[in-house]
GROMACS .gro file of C-alpha atoms in nm:
model
  422
    1UNK     CA    1   0.000   0.000   0.000
    2UNK     CA    2   0.139   0.339  -0.098
    3UNK     CA    3   0.151   0.597   0.175
    4UNK     CA    4   0.007   0.940   0.083
    5UNK     CA    5   0.184   1.239   0.233
    6UNK     CA    6  -0.002   1.568   0.265
    7UNK     CA    7   0.203   1.886   0.232
    8UNK     CA    8   0.130   2.107   0.536
    9UNK     CA    9  -0.018   2.449   0.469
   10UNK     CA   10   0.232   2.734   0.491
   11UNK     CA   11   0.242   2.892   0.835
   12UNK     CA   12   0.305   3.254   0.930
   13UNK     CA   13   0.664   3.157   1.007
   14UNK     CA   14   0.743   3.050   0.650
   15UNK     CA   15   0.936   3.306   0.445
   16UNK     CA   16   0.766   3.201   0.120
   17UNK     CA   17   0.394   3.137   0.100
   18UNK     CA   18   0.232   3.120  -0.246
   19UNK     CA   19  -0.102   3.226  -0.094
   20UNK     CA   20   0.036   3.552   0.047
   21UNK     CA   21  -0.021   3.876  -0.142
   22UNK     CA   22   0.272   4.102  -0.215
   23UNK     CA   23   0.270   4.446  -0.057
   24UNK     CA   24   0.194   4.596  -0.397
   25UNK     CA   25  -0.097   4.358  -0.463
   26UNK     CA   26  -0.246   4.425  -0.120
   27UNK     CA   27  -0.227   4.801  -0.168
   28UNK     CA   28  -0.391   4.776  -0.511
   29UNK     CA   29  -0.675   4.563  -0.373
   30UNK     CA   30  -0.731   4.797  -0.080
   31UNK     CA   31  -0.733   5.099  -0.308
   32UNK     CA   32  -0.987   4.934  -0.539
   33UNK     CA   33  -1.231   4.868  -0.253
   34UNK     CA   34  -1.212   5.191  -0.049
   35UNK     CA   35  -1.450   5.476  -0.130
   36UNK     CA   36  -1.475   5.823   0.027
   37UNK     CA   37  -1.738   5.869   0.296
   38UNK     CA   38  -2.045   6.068   0.201
   39UNK     CA   39  -2.160   6.387   0.366
   40UNK     CA   40  -2.003   6.727   0.426
   41UNK     CA   41  -2.031   7.026   0.656
   42UNK     CA   42  -1.943   7.394   0.643
   43UNK     CA   43  -1.689   7.508   0.900
   44UNK     CA   44  -1.516   7.829   0.997
   45UNK     CA   45  -1.176   7.885   0.836
   46UNK     CA   46  -0.965   7.799   1.141
   47UNK     CA   47  -1.170   7.487   1.205
   48UNK     CA   48  -1.080   7.368   0.855
   49UNK     CA   49  -0.719   7.295   0.953
   50UNK     CA   50  -0.641   6.926   0.876
   51UNK     CA   51  -0.990   6.875   0.732
   52UNK     CA   52  -1.045   6.752   0.375
   53UNK     CA   53  -1.216   6.989   0.133
   54UNK     CA   54  -1.546   6.863  -0.005
   55UNK     CA   55  -1.553   7.108  -0.297
   56UNK     CA   56  -1.315   7.315  -0.505
   57UNK     CA   57  -1.250   7.661  -0.362
   58UNK     CA   58  -1.245   7.932  -0.632
   59UNK     CA   59  -1.061   8.263  -0.610
   60UNK     CA   60  -1.293   8.555  -0.549
   61UNK     CA   61  -1.026   8.813  -0.635
   62UNK     CA   62  -0.678   8.858  -0.777
   63UNK     CA   63  -0.380   8.816  -0.544
   64UNK     CA   64  -0.218   9.061  -0.530
   65UNK     CA   65  -0.519   9.281  -0.608
   66UNK     CA   66  -0.303   9.570  -0.733
   67UNK     CA   67   0.049   9.628  -0.857
   68UNK     CA   68   0.282   9.643  -0.557
   69UNK     CA   69   0.650   9.671  -0.475
   70UNK     CA   70   0.862   9.362  -0.416
   71UNK     CA   71   1.136   9.570  -0.249
   72UNK     CA   72   1.188   9.883  -0.043
   73UNK     CA   73   1.310  10.153  -0.283
   74UNK     CA   74   1.186  10.409  -0.530
   75UNK     CA   75   0.908  10.372  -0.790
   76UNK     CA   76   0.927  10.550  -1.125
   77UNK     CA   77   0.851  10.509  -1.496
   78UNK     CA   78   1.084  10.268  -1.674
   79UNK     CA   79   1.086  10.502  -1.972
   80UNK     CA   80   1.291  10.746  -1.761
   81UNK     CA   81   1.589  10.511  -1.752
   82UNK     CA   82   1.887  10.671  -1.922
   83UNK     CA   83   2.053  10.368  -2.079
   84UNK     CA   84   2.353  10.566  -2.199
   85UNK     CA   85   2.415  10.780  -1.896
   86UNK     CA   86   2.305  10.850  -1.540
   87UNK     CA   87   1.939  10.841  -1.435
   88UNK     CA   88   1.839  11.112  -1.188
   89UNK     CA   89   1.489  11.150  -1.044
   90UNK     CA   90   1.309  11.386  -0.809
   91UNK     CA   91   1.126  11.242  -0.506
   92UNK     CA   92   0.768  11.376  -0.495
   93UNK     CA   93   0.614  11.162  -0.221
   94UNK     CA   94   0.589  10.817  -0.073
   95UNK     CA   95   0.376  10.502  -0.097
   96UNK     CA   96   0.346  10.291   0.216
   97UNK     CA   97   0.167   9.961   0.271
   98UNK     CA   98  -0.193  10.055   0.334
   99UNK     CA   99  -0.124  10.422   0.246
  100UNK     CA  100  -0.073  10.454  -0.131
  101UNK     CA  101   0.060  10.765  -0.300
  102UNK     CA  102  -0.252  10.954  -0.415
  103UNK     CA  103  -0.115  11.119  -0.727
  104UNK     CA  104   0.043  11.025  -1.058
  105UNK     CA  105   0.418  10.992  -1.103
  106UNK     CA  106   0.531  11.206  -1.396
  107UNK     CA  107   0.840  11.186  -1.611
  108UNK     CA  108   1.154  11.261  -1.409
  109UNK     CA  109   0.978  11.191  -1.080
  110UNK     CA  110   0.975  10.902  -0.832
  111UNK     CA  111   0.818  10.813  -0.498
  112UNK     CA  112   0.971  10.645  -0.195
  113UNK     CA  113   0.800  10.303  -0.172
  114UNK     CA  114   0.793  10.016   0.078
  115UNK     CA  115   0.758   9.642   0.016
  116UNK     CA  116   0.394   9.555  -0.051
  117UNK     CA  117   0.287   9.913  -0.112
  118UNK     CA  118   0.084  10.000  -0.421
  119UNK     CA  119   0.289  10.116  -0.721
  120UNK     CA  120   0.128  10.450  -0.815
  121UNK     CA  121  -0.007  10.554  -1.151
  122UNK     CA  122   0.267  10.653  -1.394
  123UNK     CA  123   0.525  10.421  -1.235
  124UNK     CA  124   0.607  10.068  -1.345
  125UNK     CA  125   0.956  10.005  -1.201
  126UNK     CA  126   1.106   9.990  -0.852
  127UNK     CA  127   1.479  10.028  -0.785
  128UNK     CA  128   1.614   9.887  -0.459
  129UNK     CA  129   1.712  10.149  -0.203
  130UNK     CA  130   2.062   9.995  -0.185
  131UNK     CA  131   2.117  10.084  -0.553
  132UNK     CA  132   2.062  10.459  -0.530
  133UNK     CA  133   2.220  10.762  -0.372
  134UNK     CA  134   1.996  11.026  -0.220
  135UNK     CA  135   2.074  11.395  -0.180
  136UNK     CA  136   1.784  11.607  -0.067
  137UNK     CA  137   1.493  11.527  -0.298
  138UNK     CA  138   1.723  11.399  -0.572
  139UNK     CA  139   1.780  11.024  -0.636
  140UNK     CA  140   2.060  10.893  -0.856
  141UNK     CA  141   2.062  10.531  -0.974
  142UNK     CA  142   2.395  10.363  -0.902
  143UNK     CA  143   2.342  10.023  -1.067
  144UNK     CA  144   2.183   9.887  -1.380
  145UNK     CA  145   1.805   9.867  -1.357
  146UNK     CA  146   1.555   9.740  -1.613
  147UNK     CA  147   1.201   9.859  -1.673
  148UNK     CA  148   0.950   9.650  -1.476
  149UNK     CA  149   1.199   9.543  -1.206
  150UNK     CA  150   1.065   9.457  -0.858
  151UNK     CA  151   0.696   9.509  -0.938
  152UNK     CA  152   0.439   9.240  -0.859
  153UNK     CA  153   0.149   9.236  -1.105
  154UNK     CA  154  -0.219   9.187  -1.014
  155UNK     CA  155  -0.310   8.818  -1.010
  156UNK     CA  156   0.054   8.711  -1.023
  157UNK     CA  157  -0.010   8.469  -0.734
  158UNK     CA  158  -0.379   8.385  -0.788
  159UNK     CA  159  -0.622   8.505  -1.055
  160UNK     CA  160  -0.992   8.556  -0.991
  161UNK     CA  161  -1.185   8.241  -1.082
  162UNK     CA  162  -0.884   8.009  -1.044
  163UNK     CA  163  -0.918   7.695  -0.832
  164UNK     CA  164  -0.739   7.803  -0.516
  165UNK     CA  165  -0.762   7.461  -0.351
  166UNK     CA  166  -0.909   7.147  -0.505
  167UNK     CA  167  -1.160   6.911  -0.347
  168UNK     CA  168  -0.983   6.628  -0.169
  169UNK     CA  169  -0.703   6.844  -0.034
  170UNK     CA  170  -0.625   6.825   0.335
  171UNK     CA  171  -0.600   7.184   0.454
  172UNK     CA  172  -0.262   7.278   0.601
  173UNK     CA  173  -0.124   7.594   0.760
  174UNK     CA  174  -0.023   7.751   0.428
  175UNK     CA  175  -0.370   7.676   0.288
  176UNK     CA  176  -0.534   7.866   0.575
  177UNK     CA  177  -0.329   8.171   0.484
  178UNK     CA  178  -0.412   8.132   0.115
  179UNK     CA  179  -0.785   8.109   0.190
  180UNK     CA  180  -0.763   8.407   0.424
  181UNK     CA  181  -0.595   8.609   0.147
  182UNK     CA  182  -0.916   8.558  -0.050
  183UNK     CA  183  -1.131   8.679   0.238
  184UNK     CA  184  -1.288   8.333   0.269
  185UNK     CA  185  -1.438   8.281   0.615
  186UNK     CA  186  -1.596   7.935   0.572
  187UNK     CA  187  -1.533   7.625   0.360
  188UNK     CA  188  -1.708   7.294   0.295
  189UNK     CA  189  -1.524   6.990   0.429
  190UNK     CA  190  -1.596   6.619   0.418
  191UNK     CA  191  -1.749   6.437   0.708
  192UNK     CA  192  -1.486   6.270   0.924
  193UNK     CA  193  -1.476   5.890   0.887
  194UNK     CA  194  -1.561   5.705   1.208
  195UNK     CA  195  -1.304   5.441   1.307
  196UNK     CA  196  -1.390   5.180   1.573
  197UNK     CA  197  -1.113   4.960   1.708
  198UNK     CA  198  -1.048   4.705   1.979
  199UNK     CA  199  -0.786   4.456   2.092
  200UNK     CA  200  -0.850   4.086   2.145
  201UNK     CA  201  -0.678   3.843   2.378
  202UNK     CA  202  -0.717   3.697   2.726
  203UNK     CA  203  -0.355   3.787   2.794
  204UNK     CA  204  -0.421   4.161   2.767
  205UNK     CA  205  -0.466   4.377   3.074
  206UNK     CA  206  -0.575   4.738   3.094
  207UNK     CA  207  -0.344   5.009   3.229
  208UNK     CA  208  -0.392   5.062   3.602
  209UNK     CA  209  -0.493   4.704   3.670
  210UNK     CA  210  -0.261   4.446   3.830
  211UNK     CA  211  -0.120   4.188   3.589
  212UNK     CA  212  -0.246   3.835   3.632
  213UNK     CA  213  -0.048   3.519   3.552
  214UNK     CA  214   0.063   3.525   3.187
  215UNK     CA  215  -0.081   3.872   3.122
  216UNK     CA  216   0.071   4.179   2.958
  217UNK     CA  217  -0.049   4.537   2.936
  218UNK     CA  218  -0.235   4.625   2.616
  219UNK     CA  219  -0.016   4.870   2.422
  220UNK     CA  220  -0.177   4.835   2.078
  221UNK     CA  221  -0.490   5.036   2.153
  222UNK     CA  222  -0.282   5.330   2.273
  223UNK     CA  223  -0.056   5.306   1.969
  224UNK     CA  224  -0.359   5.296   1.739
  225UNK     CA  225  -0.510   5.594   1.916
  226UNK     CA  226  -0.194   5.795   1.851
  227UNK     CA  227  -0.170   5.686   1.486
  228UNK     CA  228  -0.537   5.769   1.427
  229UNK     CA  229  -0.502   6.111   1.590
  230UNK     CA  230  -0.261   6.198   1.309
  231UNK     CA  231  -0.554   6.174   1.068
  232UNK     CA  232  -0.885   6.354   1.033
  233UNK     CA  233  -1.106   6.081   1.181
  234UNK     CA  234  -1.344   6.025   1.470
  235UNK     CA  235  -1.217   5.757   1.707
  236UNK     CA  236  -1.420   5.493   1.893
  237UNK     CA  237  -1.215   5.279   2.133
  238UNK     CA  238  -1.411   4.964   2.223
  239UNK     CA  239  -1.151   4.832   2.466
  240UNK     CA  240  -1.011   4.482   2.512
  241UNK     CA  241  -1.230   4.188   2.405
  242UNK     CA  242  -1.159   3.843   2.556
  243UNK     CA  243  -1.091   3.538   2.338
  244UNK     CA  244  -1.453   3.424   2.347
  245UNK     CA  245  -1.653   3.381   2.026
  246UNK     CA  246  -1.966   3.541   2.172
  247UNK     CA  247  -1.781   3.848   2.302
  248UNK     CA  248  -1.597   3.897   1.973
  249UNK     CA  249  -1.921   3.857   1.777
  250UNK     CA  250  -2.089   4.126   1.990
  251UNK     CA  251  -1.792   4.363   1.947
  252UNK     CA  252  -1.800   4.311   1.570
  253UNK     CA  253  -2.170   4.389   1.553
  254UNK     CA  254  -2.133   4.701   1.768
  255UNK     CA  255  -1.840   4.828   1.563
  256UNK     CA  256  -2.015   4.752   1.233
  257UNK     CA  257  -2.316   4.963   1.329
  258UNK     CA  258  -2.117   5.274   1.423
  259UNK     CA  259  -1.812   5.292   1.200
  260UNK     CA  260  -1.682   5.346   0.848
  261UNK     CA  261  -1.374   5.141   0.934
  262UNK     CA  262  -1.322   4.870   1.194
  263UNK     CA  263  -0.973   4.779   1.317
  264UNK     CA  264  -0.883   4.490   1.544
  265UNK     CA  265  -0.546   4.378   1.674
  266UNK     CA  266  -0.472   4.014   1.742
  267UNK     CA  267  -0.671   3.703   1.657
  268UNK     CA  268  -0.592   3.683   1.284
  269UNK     CA  269  -0.333   3.407   1.294
  270UNK     CA  270  -0.395   3.030   1.287
  271UNK     CA  271  -0.420   2.954   1.658
  272UNK     CA  272  -0.718   2.775   1.817
  273UNK     CA  273  -0.821   3.092   2.000
  274UNK     CA  274  -0.789   3.327   1.702
  275UNK     CA  275  -1.157   3.402   1.643
  276UNK     CA  276  -1.139   3.733   1.456
  277UNK     CA  277  -1.099   3.579   1.113
  278UNK     CA  278  -1.376   3.329   1.179
  279UNK     CA  279  -1.614   3.602   1.299
  280UNK     CA  280  -1.540   3.820   0.998
  281UNK     CA  281  -1.614   3.528   0.765
  282UNK     CA  282  -1.955   3.484   0.930
  283UNK     CA  283  -2.056   3.854   0.935
  284UNK     CA  284  -1.870   4.005   0.644
  285UNK     CA  285  -1.616   3.922   0.378
  286UNK     CA  286  -1.243   3.852   0.376
  287UNK     CA  287  -1.053   3.966   0.067
  288UNK     CA  288  -0.713   3.849   0.188
  289UNK     CA  289  -0.544   3.771   0.518
  290UNK     CA  290  -0.175   3.713   0.452
  291UNK     CA  291   0.087   3.948   0.308
  292UNK     CA  292   0.442   3.865   0.203
  293UNK     CA  293   0.602   4.115   0.440
  294UNK     CA  294   0.789   4.116   0.768
  295UNK     CA  295   0.681   4.213   1.024
  296UNK     CA  296   0.307   4.179   0.974
  297UNK     CA  297   0.218   3.879   0.761
  298UNK     CA  298  -0.117   3.787   0.922
  299UNK     CA  299  -0.329   4.085   0.819
  300UNK     CA  300  -0.697   4.036   0.740
  301UNK     CA  301  -0.865   4.281   0.505
  302UNK     CA  302  -1.227   4.282   0.400
  303UNK     CA  303  -1.562   4.439   0.476
  304UNK     CA  304  -1.803   4.431   0.767
  305UNK     CA  305  -2.141   4.554   0.649
  306UNK     CA  306  -2.067   4.897   0.498
  307UNK     CA  307  -1.744   4.931   0.694
  308UNK     CA  308  -1.393   4.857   0.574
  309UNK     CA  309  -1.225   4.601   0.799
  310UNK     CA  310  -0.862   4.556   0.899
  311UNK     CA  311  -0.756   4.276   1.130
  312UNK     CA  312  -0.403   4.370   1.231
  313UNK     CA  313  -0.151   4.132   1.388
  314UNK     CA  314  -0.120   4.132   1.766
  315UNK     CA  315   0.255   4.190   1.791
  316UNK     CA  316   0.303   4.566   1.848
  317UNK     CA  317   0.560   4.632   1.576
  318UNK     CA  318   0.348   4.440   1.326
  319UNK     CA  319   0.048   4.648   1.427
  320UNK     CA  320   0.234   4.972   1.359
  321UNK     CA  321   0.395   4.857   1.034
  322UNK     CA  322   0.068   4.734   0.882
  323UNK     CA  323  -0.117   5.046   0.994
  324UNK     CA  324   0.139   5.277   0.832
  325UNK     CA  325   0.158   5.078   0.509
  326UNK     CA  326  -0.206   4.977   0.459
  327UNK     CA  327  -0.453   5.135   0.702
  328UNK     CA  328  -0.327   5.491   0.663
  329UNK     CA  329  -0.368   5.504   0.281
  330UNK     CA  330  -0.709   5.336   0.314
  331UNK     CA  331  -0.818   5.602   0.562
  332UNK     CA  332  -0.691   5.873   0.330
  333UNK     CA  333  -0.925   5.736   0.064
  334UNK     CA  334  -1.218   5.727   0.308
  335UNK     CA  335  -1.138   6.089   0.394
  336UNK     CA  336  -1.162   6.178   0.024
  337UNK     CA  337  -0.790   6.219  -0.038
  338UNK     CA  338  -0.577   6.054  -0.303
  339UNK     CA  339  -0.352   5.817  -0.107
  340UNK     CA  340   0.011   5.922  -0.139
  341UNK     CA  341   0.289   5.667  -0.179
  342UNK     CA  342   0.532   5.686   0.114
  343UNK     CA  343   0.840   5.898   0.059
  344UNK     CA  344   1.158   5.692   0.033
  345UNK     CA  345   1.524   5.790   0.004
  346UNK     CA  346   1.846   5.604  -0.066
  347UNK     CA  347   2.099   5.577   0.215
  348UNK     CA  348   2.416   5.385   0.292
  349UNK     CA  349   2.357   5.104   0.540
  350UNK     CA  350   2.596   5.107   0.835
  351UNK     CA  351   2.530   4.750   0.947
  352UNK     CA  352   2.502   4.401   0.804
  353UNK     CA  353   2.132   4.309   0.795
  354UNK     CA  354   2.007   3.952   0.788
  355UNK     CA  355   1.731   3.881   0.538
  356UNK     CA  356   1.582   3.559   0.392
  357UNK     CA  357   1.422   3.589   0.044
  358UNK     CA  358   1.044   3.555   0.027
  359UNK     CA  359   0.905   3.858   0.209
  360UNK     CA  360   0.956   4.235   0.190
  361UNK     CA  361   1.132   4.337   0.510
  362UNK     CA  362   1.064   4.661   0.695
  363UNK     CA  363   1.347   4.672   0.943
  364UNK     CA  364   1.359   4.949   1.200
  365UNK     CA  365   1.641   5.197   1.145
  366UNK     CA  366   1.783   5.535   1.243
  367UNK     CA  367   1.835   5.767   0.946
  368UNK     CA  368   2.095   6.043   0.979
  369UNK     CA  369   2.379   6.221   0.797
  370UNK     CA  370   2.743   6.134   0.847
  371UNK     CA  371   3.032   6.379   0.877
  372UNK     CA  372   3.037   6.420   0.498
  373UNK     CA  373   2.667   6.501   0.474
  374UNK     CA  374   2.578   6.163   0.323
  375UNK     CA  375   2.254   5.991   0.426
  376UNK     CA  376   2.327   5.681   0.634
  377UNK     CA  377   2.100   5.441   0.818
  378UNK     CA  378   2.173   5.203   1.102
  379UNK     CA  379   1.968   4.929   1.261
  380UNK     CA  380   1.797   4.976   1.596
  381UNK     CA  381   1.907   4.627   1.695
  382UNK     CA  382   1.675   4.333   1.758
  383UNK     CA  383   1.408   4.316   1.488
  384UNK     CA  384   1.151   4.088   1.650
  385UNK     CA  385   0.790   4.199   1.596
  386UNK     CA  386   0.742   4.210   1.974
  387UNK     CA  387   1.032   4.456   2.034
  388UNK     CA  388   0.827   4.775   2.069
  389UNK     CA  389   1.126   4.973   2.197
  390UNK     CA  390   1.282   4.935   1.851
  391UNK     CA  391   0.994   5.138   1.704
  392UNK     CA  392   1.034   5.400   1.975
  393UNK     CA  393   1.401   5.444   1.878
  394UNK     CA  394   1.346   5.426   1.502
  395UNK     CA  395   1.283   5.718   1.270
  396UNK     CA  396   1.268   5.510   0.950
  397UNK     CA  397   1.201   5.170   0.796
  398UNK     CA  398   1.483   5.005   0.603
  399UNK     CA  399   1.291   4.851   0.310
  400UNK     CA  400   1.454   4.533   0.178
  401UNK     CA  401   1.289   4.388  -0.138
  402UNK     CA  402   1.101   4.060  -0.129
  403UNK     CA  403   1.353   3.854  -0.326
  404UNK     CA  404   1.664   4.009  -0.170
  405UNK     CA  405   1.892   3.835   0.076
  406UNK     CA  406   2.130   3.974   0.336
  407UNK     CA  407   2.242   4.336   0.315
  408UNK     CA  408   2.611   4.399   0.367
  409UNK     CA  409   2.744   4.702   0.555
  410UNK     CA  410   2.814   4.982   0.309
  411UNK     CA  411   2.540   4.885   0.062
  412UNK     CA  412   2.284   5.141  -0.054
  413UNK     CA  413   1.932   5.065   0.068
  414UNK     CA  414   1.584   5.215   0.034
  415UNK     CA  415   1.468   5.395   0.345
  416UNK     CA  416   1.119   5.514   0.437
  417UNK     CA  417   1.130   5.802   0.691
  418UNK     CA  418   0.862   5.779   0.960
  419UNK     CA  419   0.830   6.152   1.023
  420UNK     CA  420   0.461   6.242   1.013
  421UNK     CA  421   0.349   5.882   1.067
  422UNK     CA  422   0.429   5.829   1.437
   0.00000   0.00000   0.00000
């Protein structure tokens, strides 16, 4: 009798798993399934900071509204320039910001003018004060000047009717100033997506409570809170849910009914007590649950009613890595933004890094410049997905491609700075 041997299914410890999606495939699938939330509200200008615009904002007026000086100096007609000799002009007044010269500048005349002040009628050129000599009311140009120098034209920055800011833009500090320059007091912004999240696991204990045998304090919910606060979302923390099917089912139902996105941590692996994946299969849909990356292979993505669902791994570094790489761009889409690919730079690696082909590695690193000004990156040390202190020390991910092996000291590597993410 011939013995039949069954090949075991790949586990989360295997470097190569044909059923795992690549990082690129996972991002494409997530992007295809996420849609912006509906609904908008009108808010005061200052309350629009970090909100996402629901509609294009059009310019109500030209900026600048009138011709004005780009320098402190003297305004005059460019036709008065004596190209073959010395240009001398008589000062007949001054134009200050908010107090324009009321008359017309005639041939042979000029006015003292300050930066931002209106260029008076008859003048079209400003010479810097450092390039003239002044004696009484007479000004002599000391350096070459061309007609039209140092004059800002109406609408040079923004023209009336232009799109000042497009729908889908997240309003930043510069945008507030730009909108204020148009006299805009209120704007329409998208409704904030609601994100509900909870941790699962009997081993988790809340802060302030004594640890029982085999327990650890739950760090993931606090990490998720901080990561979510970086984005324009409403946060619903549902706490720690024990490894009991009924409790997890109830938490799923509660989260589904309140949120546009549901995030869990833990319970998406292959253990007997990992009920998150099972519950999602019964209430919603799983699109994929393994990614060829390290840390963070067991990630479940799908839908729960109308909500987008992410089941993140329980190990804290895996939680953070998968949030930054997958949840953040998904939330940007829900907010109505176009998800931006993470910024990466090339740097020289200071250490030898171990890497087995099969998964894209995101190793924690410290990006800096050496004595010659060259970008260099060094490892934070132990790279286990449970070593949360390595994320606290890191300011970048060292991204090692899926099929690559070990990295030798001195090699150039791709680095993803974490500024703005943590």
